Amino acid sequence: MQVQLTNRQQHILWATVSHYIATAEPVGSKALVEEFNLGVSSATIRNVMGALEKSGLLYQPHTSSGRVPSDSGYRIYVDQLMTHNQSLEKEVEAALQGRLKWEDWSLEALLQGATQILARLSGCVSLITMPQNNASVLRHLQLVQIETGQIMLIVVTDGYETHSTLMDLPSASEDNQPDVELIDRELQIVSNFLNSQLRGKSLMELAALDWSQLDQEFQRYGEYLKTSLVELTRRTFSPTNTQIMVRGVSEVLRQPEFSQIQQVQTIIQLLEQEQEQLWHLIFDETELEQINKPQVTVRIGSENTLETIRTCTLISSTYHRDSIPVGSVGVLGPTRLNYENAIALVSAASEYLSEAISNQQC
């Protein structure tokens, strides 16, 4: 959502979100004057809050009440206004290292311990997926010209499974018919390069290829191939273990947002009986493009594709074995949560699990 806010609007939106997260009560101008040094009158704050409401960043749950942040308001707060709690992240890493001894623990015990600690520190439902252990290893890759202007990428794994995807020839055009024999020779050279770089590696490492090592004259294939390789990985990668370790349900259900029994029941059913739906959301396959660059993903309210959790926020990040994303760690709570702390907790947990998993012989 593209909304241009003045400095004053940003400050008052930040204050409104901060106050609502802390109190769970609709926010009025008087509360902001008393709690924050905004340097403006209550009337000015009311006017600004009215403008923020017209922009869709705040809303009034009742006519006579104050205002609360919308999903869009939280999004701007997370992306532009909040500060990242790096000190907490270091504290969490130290806590995990102090309480979890990956050298002495089994993998399952390690993940269970991390899930419990994350739930207690975040006050949310904590979710950690079991790592995927069956990453297919690449045996052979080949680029084949199918017809004018179109190429097929064929991948054969160590289990002799074959996967393929089509891509358009980068230089093809109706006005300039390509030299078929020249393209065949070029494709063989690029295929040789792919095999030398990727043979013996995981299918999920396809997107991590260093294209700068490809000769300049073949660079035109790079971006097209990268897109095709990522898409191929997404289509062919399927989890073999959808188990998610869950802790903290009783804690988060005490929040006022979960006062309705029907909502509680649907969330519990999702966590206990429909984990496969949640697995595909928490283990974000778009992060295959970010190998070696783990990032925290924040899905706020209506941004969640599952209807069951569209009143919740899901914060997640992948953890890695060496350079390969094999699982995910996350927290699920109301949209009114302490985003700074939750993001720092998820980031620290994913970093710790990546180190622990990479050092264990799983």
PDB file of N, CA and C in Angstrom, residues 178-264:
ATOM      1  N   PRO A 178      16.626 -16.544 -35.351  1.00  0.00           N
ATOM      2  CA  PRO A 178      17.922 -16.938 -34.805  1.00  0.00           C
ATOM      3  C   PRO A 178      18.576 -18.050 -35.617  1.00  0.00           C
ATOM      4  N   ASP A 179      19.874 -18.148 -35.496  1.00  0.00           N
ATOM      5  CA  ASP A 179      20.652 -19.219 -36.121  1.00  0.00           C
ATOM      6  C   ASP A 179      20.513 -20.465 -35.235  1.00  0.00           C
ATOM      7  N   VAL A 180      19.769 -21.467 -35.718  1.00  0.00           N
ATOM      8  CA  VAL A 180      19.445 -22.643 -34.920  1.00  0.00           C
ATOM      9  C   VAL A 180      20.706 -23.390 -34.493  1.00  0.00           C
ATOM     10  N   GLU A 181      21.641 -23.571 -35.431  1.00  0.00           N
ATOM     11  CA  GLU A 181      22.859 -24.314 -35.106  1.00  0.00           C
ATOM     12  C   GLU A 181      23.712 -23.561 -34.094  1.00  0.00           C
ATOM     13  N   LEU A 182      23.801 -22.239 -34.246  1.00  0.00           N
ATOM     14  CA  LEU A 182      24.559 -21.430 -33.287  1.00  0.00           C
ATOM     15  C   LEU A 182      23.949 -21.530 -31.892  1.00  0.00           C
ATOM     16  N   ILE A 183      22.636 -21.483 -31.824  1.00  0.00           N
ATOM     17  CA  ILE A 183      21.961 -21.569 -30.525  1.00  0.00           C
ATOM     18  C   ILE A 183      22.191 -22.937 -29.890  1.00  0.00           C
ATOM     19  N   ASP A 184      22.150 -23.989 -30.699  1.00  0.00           N
ATOM     20  CA  ASP A 184      22.423 -25.330 -30.161  1.00  0.00           C
ATOM     21  C   ASP A 184      23.810 -25.391 -29.528  1.00  0.00           C
ATOM     22  N   ARG A 185      24.801 -24.790 -30.190  1.00  0.00           N
ATOM     23  CA  ARG A 185      26.156 -24.791 -29.650  1.00  0.00           C
ATOM     24  C   ARG A 185      26.222 -23.976 -28.357  1.00  0.00           C
ATOM     25  N   GLU A 186      25.546 -22.829 -28.353  1.00  0.00           N
ATOM     26  CA  GLU A 186      25.524 -22.002 -27.148  1.00  0.00           C
ATOM     27  C   GLU A 186      24.846 -22.737 -25.986  1.00  0.00           C
ATOM     28  N   LEU A 187      23.754 -23.403 -26.267  1.00  0.00           N
ATOM     29  CA  LEU A 187      23.036 -24.120 -25.221  1.00  0.00           C
ATOM     30  C   LEU A 187      23.878 -25.246 -24.637  1.00  0.00           C
ATOM     31  N   GLN A 188      24.680 -25.888 -25.475  1.00  0.00           N
ATOM     32  CA  GLN A 188      25.548 -26.943 -24.980  1.00  0.00           C
ATOM     33  C   GLN A 188      26.623 -26.377 -24.058  1.00  0.00           C
ATOM     34  N   ILE A 189      27.144 -25.202 -24.420  1.00  0.00           N
ATOM     35  CA  ILE A 189      28.160 -24.551 -23.576  1.00  0.00           C
ATOM     36  C   ILE A 189      27.559 -24.158 -22.228  1.00  0.00           C
ATOM     37  N   VAL A 190      26.347 -23.574 -22.276  1.00  0.00           N
ATOM     38  CA  VAL A 190      25.689 -23.175 -21.028  1.00  0.00           C
ATOM     39  C   VAL A 190      25.331 -24.410 -20.199  1.00  0.00           C
ATOM     40  N   SER A 191      24.908 -25.492 -20.855  1.00  0.00           N
ATOM     41  CA  SER A 191      24.603 -26.739 -20.149  1.00  0.00           C
ATOM     42  C   SER A 191      25.839 -27.281 -19.442  1.00  0.00           C
ATOM     43  N   ASN A 192      26.979 -27.225 -20.135  1.00  0.00           N
ATOM     44  CA  ASN A 192      28.227 -27.671 -19.524  1.00  0.00           C
ATOM     45  C   ASN A 192      28.554 -26.839 -18.286  1.00  0.00           C
ATOM     46  N   PHE A 193      28.326 -25.533 -18.399  1.00  0.00           N
ATOM     47  CA  PHE A 193      28.557 -24.640 -17.257  1.00  0.00           C
ATOM     48  C   PHE A 193      27.647 -25.007 -16.086  1.00  0.00           C
ATOM     49  N   LEU A 194      26.369 -25.228 -16.352  1.00  0.00           N
ATOM     50  CA  LEU A 194      25.426 -25.588 -15.302  1.00  0.00           C
ATOM     51  C   LEU A 194      25.834 -26.885 -14.612  1.00  0.00           C
ATOM     52  N   ASN A 195      26.228 -27.871 -15.393  1.00  0.00           N
ATOM     53  CA  ASN A 195      26.626 -29.151 -14.816  1.00  0.00           C
ATOM     54  C   ASN A 195      27.878 -29.027 -13.963  1.00  0.00           C
ATOM     55  N   SER A 196      28.834 -28.233 -14.434  1.00  0.00           N
ATOM     56  CA  SER A 196      30.074 -28.082 -13.667  1.00  0.00           C
ATOM     57  C   SER A 196      29.826 -27.363 -12.348  1.00  0.00           C
ATOM     58  N   GLN A 197      28.834 -26.471 -12.313  1.00  0.00           N
ATOM     59  CA  GLN A 197      28.566 -25.678 -11.120  1.00  0.00           C
ATOM     60  C   GLN A 197      27.589 -26.347 -10.156  1.00  0.00           C
ATOM     61  N   LEU A 198      26.660 -27.150 -10.698  1.00  0.00           N
ATOM     62  CA  LEU A 198      25.548 -27.616  -9.880  1.00  0.00           C
ATOM     63  C   LEU A 198      25.485 -29.121  -9.666  1.00  0.00           C
ATOM     64  N   ARG A 199      26.219 -29.903 -10.437  1.00  0.00           N
ATOM     65  CA  ARG A 199      26.151 -31.356 -10.262  1.00  0.00           C
ATOM     66  C   ARG A 199      26.557 -31.736  -8.846  1.00  0.00           C
ATOM     67  N   GLY A 200      25.748 -32.582  -8.220  1.00  0.00           N
ATOM     68  CA  GLY A 200      26.021 -33.027  -6.864  1.00  0.00           C
ATOM     69  C   GLY A 200      25.450 -32.130  -5.789  1.00  0.00           C
ATOM     70  N   LYS A 201      24.814 -31.036  -6.187  1.00  0.00           N
ATOM     71  CA  LYS A 201      24.220 -30.130  -5.215  1.00  0.00           C
ATOM     72  C   LYS A 201      22.717 -30.393  -5.101  1.00  0.00           C
ATOM     73  N   SER A 202      22.119 -29.823  -4.060  1.00  0.00           N
ATOM     74  CA  SER A 202      20.697 -29.999  -3.827  1.00  0.00           C
ATOM     75  C   SER A 202      19.879 -29.255  -4.870  1.00  0.00           C
ATOM     76  N   LEU A 203      18.707 -29.807  -5.155  1.00  0.00           N
ATOM     77  CA  LEU A 203      17.795 -29.138  -6.070  1.00  0.00           C
ATOM     78  C   LEU A 203      17.461 -27.738  -5.581  1.00  0.00           C
ATOM     79  N   MET A 204      17.459 -27.556  -4.262  1.00  0.00           N
ATOM     80  CA  MET A 204      17.113 -26.256  -3.705  1.00  0.00           C
ATOM     81  C   MET A 204      18.246 -25.242  -3.811  1.00  0.00           C
ATOM     82  N   GLU A 205      19.410 -25.665  -4.272  1.00  0.00           N
ATOM     83  CA  GLU A 205      20.528 -24.745  -4.463  1.00  0.00           C
ATOM     84  C   GLU A 205      20.605 -24.218  -5.895  1.00  0.00           C
ATOM     85  N   LEU A 206      19.625 -24.582  -6.709  1.00  0.00           N
ATOM     86  CA  LEU A 206      19.646 -24.140  -8.105  1.00  0.00           C
ATOM     87  C   LEU A 206      19.728 -22.628  -8.226  1.00  0.00           C
ATOM     88  N   ALA A 207      18.968 -21.934  -7.385  1.00  0.00           N
ATOM     89  CA  ALA A 207      18.899 -20.478  -7.507  1.00  0.00           C
ATOM     90  C   ALA A 207      20.142 -19.771  -6.980  1.00  0.00           C
ATOM     91  N   ALA A 208      21.060 -20.511  -6.348  1.00  0.00           N
ATOM     92  CA  ALA A 208      22.234 -19.886  -5.727  1.00  0.00           C
ATOM     93  C   ALA A 208      23.440 -19.813  -6.667  1.00  0.00           C
ATOM     94  N   LEU A 209      23.268 -20.196  -7.922  1.00  0.00           N
ATOM     95  CA  LEU A 209      24.380 -20.225  -8.866  1.00  0.00           C
ATOM     96  C   LEU A 209      24.958 -18.821  -9.077  1.00  0.00           C
ATOM     97  N   ASP A 210      26.278 -18.727  -9.094  1.00  0.00           N
ATOM     98  CA  ASP A 210      26.965 -17.461  -9.336  1.00  0.00           C
ATOM     99  C   ASP A 210      27.079 -17.251 -10.843  1.00  0.00           C
ATOM    100  N   TRP A 211      26.151 -16.480 -11.392  1.00  0.00           N
ATOM    101  CA  TRP A 211      26.115 -16.287 -12.846  1.00  0.00           C
ATOM    102  C   TRP A 211      27.273 -15.440 -13.347  1.00  0.00           C
ATOM    103  N   SER A 212      27.970 -14.752 -12.452  1.00  0.00           N
ATOM    104  CA  SER A 212      29.094 -13.920 -12.892  1.00  0.00           C
ATOM    105  C   SER A 212      30.220 -14.772 -13.470  1.00  0.00           C
ATOM    106  N   GLN A 213      30.230 -16.076 -13.166  1.00  0.00           N
ATOM    107  CA  GLN A 213      31.269 -16.946 -13.687  1.00  0.00           C
ATOM    108  C   GLN A 213      30.976 -17.402 -15.122  1.00  0.00           C
ATOM    109  N   LEU A 214      29.775 -17.133 -15.585  1.00  0.00           N
ATOM    110  CA  LEU A 214      29.423 -17.475 -16.957  1.00  0.00           C
ATOM    111  C   LEU A 214      30.032 -16.449 -17.896  1.00  0.00           C
ATOM    112  N   ASP A 215      30.644 -16.906 -18.992  1.00  0.00           N
ATOM    113  CA  ASP A 215      31.278 -15.988 -19.937  1.00  0.00           C
ATOM    114  C   ASP A 215      30.308 -14.906 -20.371  1.00  0.00           C
ATOM    115  N   GLN A 216      30.838 -13.716 -20.596  1.00  0.00           N
ATOM    116  CA  GLN A 216      30.029 -12.551 -20.901  1.00  0.00           C
ATOM    117  C   GLN A 216      29.089 -12.777 -22.079  1.00  0.00           C
ATOM    118  N   GLU A 217      29.551 -13.486 -23.088  1.00  0.00           N
ATOM    119  CA  GLU A 217      28.726 -13.668 -24.289  1.00  0.00           C
ATOM    120  C   GLU A 217      27.495 -14.530 -24.031  1.00  0.00           C
ATOM    121  N   PHE A 218      27.478 -15.245 -22.887  1.00  0.00           N
ATOM    122  CA  PHE A 218      26.326 -16.094 -22.572  1.00  0.00           C
ATOM    123  C   PHE A 218      25.501 -15.536 -21.403  1.00  0.00           C
ATOM    124  N   GLN A 219      25.857 -14.340 -20.965  1.00  0.00           N
ATOM    125  CA  GLN A 219      25.162 -13.759 -19.833  1.00  0.00           C
ATOM    126  C   GLN A 219      23.675 -13.531 -20.111  1.00  0.00           C
ATOM    127  N   ARG A 220      23.340 -13.397 -21.389  1.00  0.00           N
ATOM    128  CA  ARG A 220      21.936 -13.132 -21.720  1.00  0.00           C
ATOM    129  C   ARG A 220      21.017 -14.263 -21.284  1.00  0.00           C
ATOM    130  N   TYR A 221      21.575 -15.451 -21.105  1.00  0.00           N
ATOM    131  CA  TYR A 221      20.760 -16.567 -20.639  1.00  0.00           C
ATOM    132  C   TYR A 221      20.530 -16.514 -19.128  1.00  0.00           C
ATOM    133  N   GLY A 222      21.373 -15.743 -18.431  1.00  0.00           N
ATOM    134  CA  GLY A 222      21.408 -15.797 -16.977  1.00  0.00           C
ATOM    135  C   GLY A 222      20.084 -15.549 -16.288  1.00  0.00           C
ATOM    136  N   GLU A 223      19.496 -14.356 -16.491  1.00  0.00           N
ATOM    137  CA  GLU A 223      18.275 -14.007 -15.770  1.00  0.00           C
ATOM    138  C   GLU A 223      17.127 -14.939 -16.131  1.00  0.00           C
ATOM    139  N   TYR A 224      17.035 -15.304 -17.408  1.00  0.00           N
ATOM    140  CA  TYR A 224      15.965 -16.208 -17.832  1.00  0.00           C
ATOM    141  C   TYR A 224      16.116 -17.574 -17.158  1.00  0.00           C
ATOM    142  N   LEU A 225      17.352 -18.052 -17.123  1.00  0.00           N
ATOM    143  CA  LEU A 225      17.591 -19.350 -16.500  1.00  0.00           C
ATOM    144  C   LEU A 225      17.349 -19.290 -14.996  1.00  0.00           C
ATOM    145  N   LYS A 226      17.769 -18.220 -14.361  1.00  0.00           N
ATOM    146  CA  LYS A 226      17.563 -18.096 -12.915  1.00  0.00           C
ATOM    147  C   LYS A 226      16.085 -18.165 -12.579  1.00  0.00           C
ATOM    148  N   THR A 227      15.260 -17.424 -13.321  1.00  0.00           N
ATOM    149  CA  THR A 227      13.815 -17.449 -13.100  1.00  0.00           C
ATOM    150  C   THR A 227      13.253 -18.847 -13.309  1.00  0.00           C
ATOM    151  N   SER A 228      13.703 -19.513 -14.384  1.00  0.00           N
ATOM    152  CA  SER A 228      13.205 -20.855 -14.689  1.00  0.00           C
ATOM    153  C   SER A 228      13.635 -21.865 -13.632  1.00  0.00           C
ATOM    154  N   LEU A 229      14.872 -21.734 -13.135  1.00  0.00           N
ATOM    155  CA  LEU A 229      15.362 -22.659 -12.122  1.00  0.00           C
ATOM    156  C   LEU A 229      14.594 -22.512 -10.806  1.00  0.00           C
ATOM    157  N   VAL A 230      14.324 -21.286 -10.422  1.00  0.00           N
ATOM    158  CA  VAL A 230      13.555 -21.058  -9.200  1.00  0.00           C
ATOM    159  C   VAL A 230      12.152 -21.624  -9.344  1.00  0.00           C
ATOM    160  N   GLU A 231      11.517 -21.380 -10.497  1.00  0.00           N
ATOM    161  CA  GLU A 231      10.173 -21.898 -10.731  1.00  0.00           C
ATOM    162  C   GLU A 231      10.160 -23.415 -10.734  1.00  0.00           C
ATOM    163  N   LEU A 232      11.178 -24.017 -11.352  1.00  0.00           N
ATOM    164  CA  LEU A 232      11.281 -25.479 -11.381  1.00  0.00           C
ATOM    165  C   LEU A 232      11.417 -26.029  -9.960  1.00  0.00           C
ATOM    166  N   THR A 233      12.224 -25.381  -9.145  1.00  0.00           N
ATOM    167  CA  THR A 233      12.411 -25.824  -7.772  1.00  0.00           C
ATOM    168  C   THR A 233      11.107 -25.737  -6.994  1.00  0.00           C
ATOM    169  N   ARG A 234      10.383 -24.660  -7.175  1.00  0.00           N
ATOM    170  CA  ARG A 234       9.106 -24.500  -6.473  1.00  0.00           C
ATOM    171  C   ARG A 234       8.129 -25.606  -6.854  1.00  0.00           C
ATOM    172  N   ARG A 235       8.088 -25.943  -8.128  1.00  0.00           N
ATOM    173  CA  ARG A 235       7.119 -26.934  -8.598  1.00  0.00           C
ATOM    174  C   ARG A 235       7.477 -28.347  -8.181  1.00  0.00           C
ATOM    175  N   THR A 236       8.767 -28.622  -8.074  1.00  0.00           N
ATOM    176  CA  THR A 236       9.190 -30.000  -7.825  1.00  0.00           C
ATOM    177  C   THR A 236       9.489 -30.283  -6.362  1.00  0.00           C
ATOM    178  N   PHE A 237       9.734 -29.228  -5.586  1.00  0.00           N
ATOM    179  CA  PHE A 237      10.043 -29.466  -4.175  1.00  0.00           C
ATOM    180  C   PHE A 237       8.755 -29.741  -3.419  1.00  0.00           C
ATOM    181  N   SER A 238       8.667 -30.893  -2.787  1.00  0.00           N
ATOM    182  CA  SER A 238       7.498 -31.238  -1.978  1.00  0.00           C
ATOM    183  C   SER A 238       7.971 -31.776  -0.639  1.00  0.00           C
ATOM    184  N   PRO A 239       7.434 -31.251   0.453  1.00  0.00           N
ATOM    185  CA  PRO A 239       7.874 -31.680   1.777  1.00  0.00           C
ATOM    186  C   PRO A 239       7.498 -33.128   2.056  1.00  0.00           C
ATOM    187  N   THR A 240       8.368 -33.855   2.724  1.00  0.00           N
ATOM    188  CA  THR A 240       8.074 -35.231   3.080  1.00  0.00           C
ATOM    189  C   THR A 240       7.613 -35.340   4.527  1.00  0.00           C
ATOM    190  N   ASN A 241       7.776 -34.287   5.293  1.00  0.00           N
ATOM    191  CA  ASN A 241       7.391 -34.325   6.694  1.00  0.00           C
ATOM    192  C   ASN A 241       6.740 -33.001   7.042  1.00  0.00           C
ATOM    193  N   THR A 242       5.438 -33.000   7.219  1.00  0.00           N
ATOM    194  CA  THR A 242       4.726 -31.754   7.469  1.00  0.00           C
ATOM    195  C   THR A 242       4.499 -31.504   8.956  1.00  0.00           C
ATOM    196  N   GLN A 243       5.177 -32.271   9.825  1.00  0.00           N
ATOM    197  CA  GLN A 243       4.984 -32.077  11.256  1.00  0.00           C
ATOM    198  C   GLN A 243       5.476 -30.702  11.687  1.00  0.00           C
ATOM    199  N   ILE A 244       4.637 -30.028  12.460  1.00  0.00           N
ATOM    200  CA  ILE A 244       5.005 -28.742  13.033  1.00  0.00           C
ATOM    201  C   ILE A 244       4.931 -28.861  14.544  1.00  0.00           C
ATOM    202  N   MET A 245       5.996 -28.508  15.215  1.00  0.00           N
ATOM    203  CA  MET A 245       5.988 -28.473  16.674  1.00  0.00           C
ATOM    204  C   MET A 245       5.314 -27.189  17.119  1.00  0.00           C
ATOM    205  N   VAL A 246       4.347 -27.311  18.016  1.00  0.00           N
ATOM    206  CA  VAL A 246       3.518 -26.180  18.430  1.00  0.00           C
ATOM    207  C   VAL A 246       3.566 -26.041  19.947  1.00  0.00           C
ATOM    208  N   ARG A 247       3.795 -24.815  20.408  1.00  0.00           N
ATOM    209  CA  ARG A 247       3.738 -24.508  21.831  1.00  0.00           C
ATOM    210  C   ARG A 247       3.086 -23.128  21.999  1.00  0.00           C
ATOM    211  N   GLY A 248       2.551 -22.869  23.210  1.00  0.00           N
ATOM    212  CA  GLY A 248       2.062 -21.530  23.548  1.00  0.00           C
ATOM    213  C   GLY A 248       0.610 -21.259  23.231  1.00  0.00           C
ATOM    214  N   VAL A 249      -0.166 -22.272  22.901  1.00  0.00           N
ATOM    215  CA  VAL A 249      -1.567 -22.045  22.547  1.00  0.00           C
ATOM    216  C   VAL A 249      -2.333 -21.435  23.719  1.00  0.00           C
ATOM    217  N   SER A 250      -2.146 -21.971  24.915  1.00  0.00           N
ATOM    218  CA  SER A 250      -2.900 -21.478  26.072  1.00  0.00           C
ATOM    219  C   SER A 250      -2.580 -20.021  26.378  1.00  0.00           C
ATOM    220  N   GLU A 251      -1.328 -19.628  26.151  1.00  0.00           N
ATOM    221  CA  GLU A 251      -0.930 -18.250  26.438  1.00  0.00           C
ATOM    222  C   GLU A 251      -1.598 -17.262  25.486  1.00  0.00           C
ATOM    223  N   VAL A 252      -1.520 -17.538  24.199  1.00  0.00           N
ATOM    224  CA  VAL A 252      -2.039 -16.570  23.229  1.00  0.00           C
ATOM    225  C   VAL A 252      -3.557 -16.504  23.265  1.00  0.00           C
ATOM    226  N   LEU A 253      -4.215 -17.585  23.645  1.00  0.00           N
ATOM    227  CA  LEU A 253      -5.673 -17.591  23.667  1.00  0.00           C
ATOM    228  C   LEU A 253      -6.233 -16.778  24.834  1.00  0.00           C
ATOM    229  N   ARG A 254      -5.368 -16.301  25.719  1.00  0.00           N
ATOM    230  CA  ARG A 254      -5.809 -15.394  26.783  1.00  0.00           C
ATOM    231  C   ARG A 254      -5.948 -13.961  26.301  1.00  0.00           C
ATOM    232  N   GLN A 255      -5.443 -13.691  25.104  1.00  0.00           N
ATOM    233  CA  GLN A 255      -5.535 -12.346  24.559  1.00  0.00           C
ATOM    234  C   GLN A 255      -6.999 -12.007  24.246  1.00  0.00           C
ATOM    235  N   PRO A 256      -7.408 -10.751  24.420  1.00  0.00           N
ATOM    236  CA  PRO A 256      -8.816 -10.378  24.191  1.00  0.00           C
ATOM    237  C   PRO A 256      -9.293 -10.631  22.764  1.00  0.00           C
ATOM    238  N   GLU A 257      -8.361 -10.654  21.812  1.00  0.00           N
ATOM    239  CA  GLU A 257      -8.752 -10.904  20.423  1.00  0.00           C
ATOM    240  C   GLU A 257      -9.324 -12.306  20.220  1.00  0.00           C
ATOM    241  N   PHE A 258      -9.039 -13.225  21.155  1.00  0.00           N
ATOM    242  CA  PHE A 258      -9.494 -14.604  21.011  1.00  0.00           C
ATOM    243  C   PHE A 258     -10.574 -14.949  22.036  1.00  0.00           C
ATOM    244  N   SER A 259     -11.444 -13.974  22.325  1.00  0.00           N
ATOM    245  CA  SER A 259     -12.487 -14.178  23.328  1.00  0.00           C
ATOM    246  C   SER A 259     -13.650 -15.013  22.801  1.00  0.00           C
ATOM    247  N   GLN A 260     -13.801 -15.093  21.481  1.00  0.00           N
ATOM    248  CA  GLN A 260     -14.912 -15.850  20.912  1.00  0.00           C
ATOM    249  C   GLN A 260     -14.516 -17.314  20.746  1.00  0.00           C
ATOM    250  N   ILE A 261     -15.326 -18.196  21.292  1.00  0.00           N
ATOM    251  CA  ILE A 261     -15.001 -19.610  21.314  1.00  0.00           C
ATOM    252  C   ILE A 261     -14.890 -20.204  19.919  1.00  0.00           C
ATOM    253  N   GLN A 262     -15.701 -19.715  18.974  1.00  0.00           N
ATOM    254  CA  GLN A 262     -15.649 -20.267  17.615  1.00  0.00           C
ATOM    255  C   GLN A 262     -14.300 -19.999  16.965  1.00  0.00           C
ATOM    256  N   GLN A 263     -13.782 -18.789  17.176  1.00  0.00           N
ATOM    257  CA  GLN A 263     -12.477 -18.458  16.614  1.00  0.00           C
ATOM    258  C   GLN A 263     -11.386 -19.314  17.239  1.00  0.00           C
ATOM    259  N   VAL A 264     -11.472 -19.538  18.532  1.00  0.00           N
ATOM    260  CA  VAL A 264     -10.506 -20.381  19.221  1.00  0.00           C
ATOM    261  C   VAL A 264     -10.526 -21.785  18.643  1.00  0.00           C
TER     262      VAL A 264
END
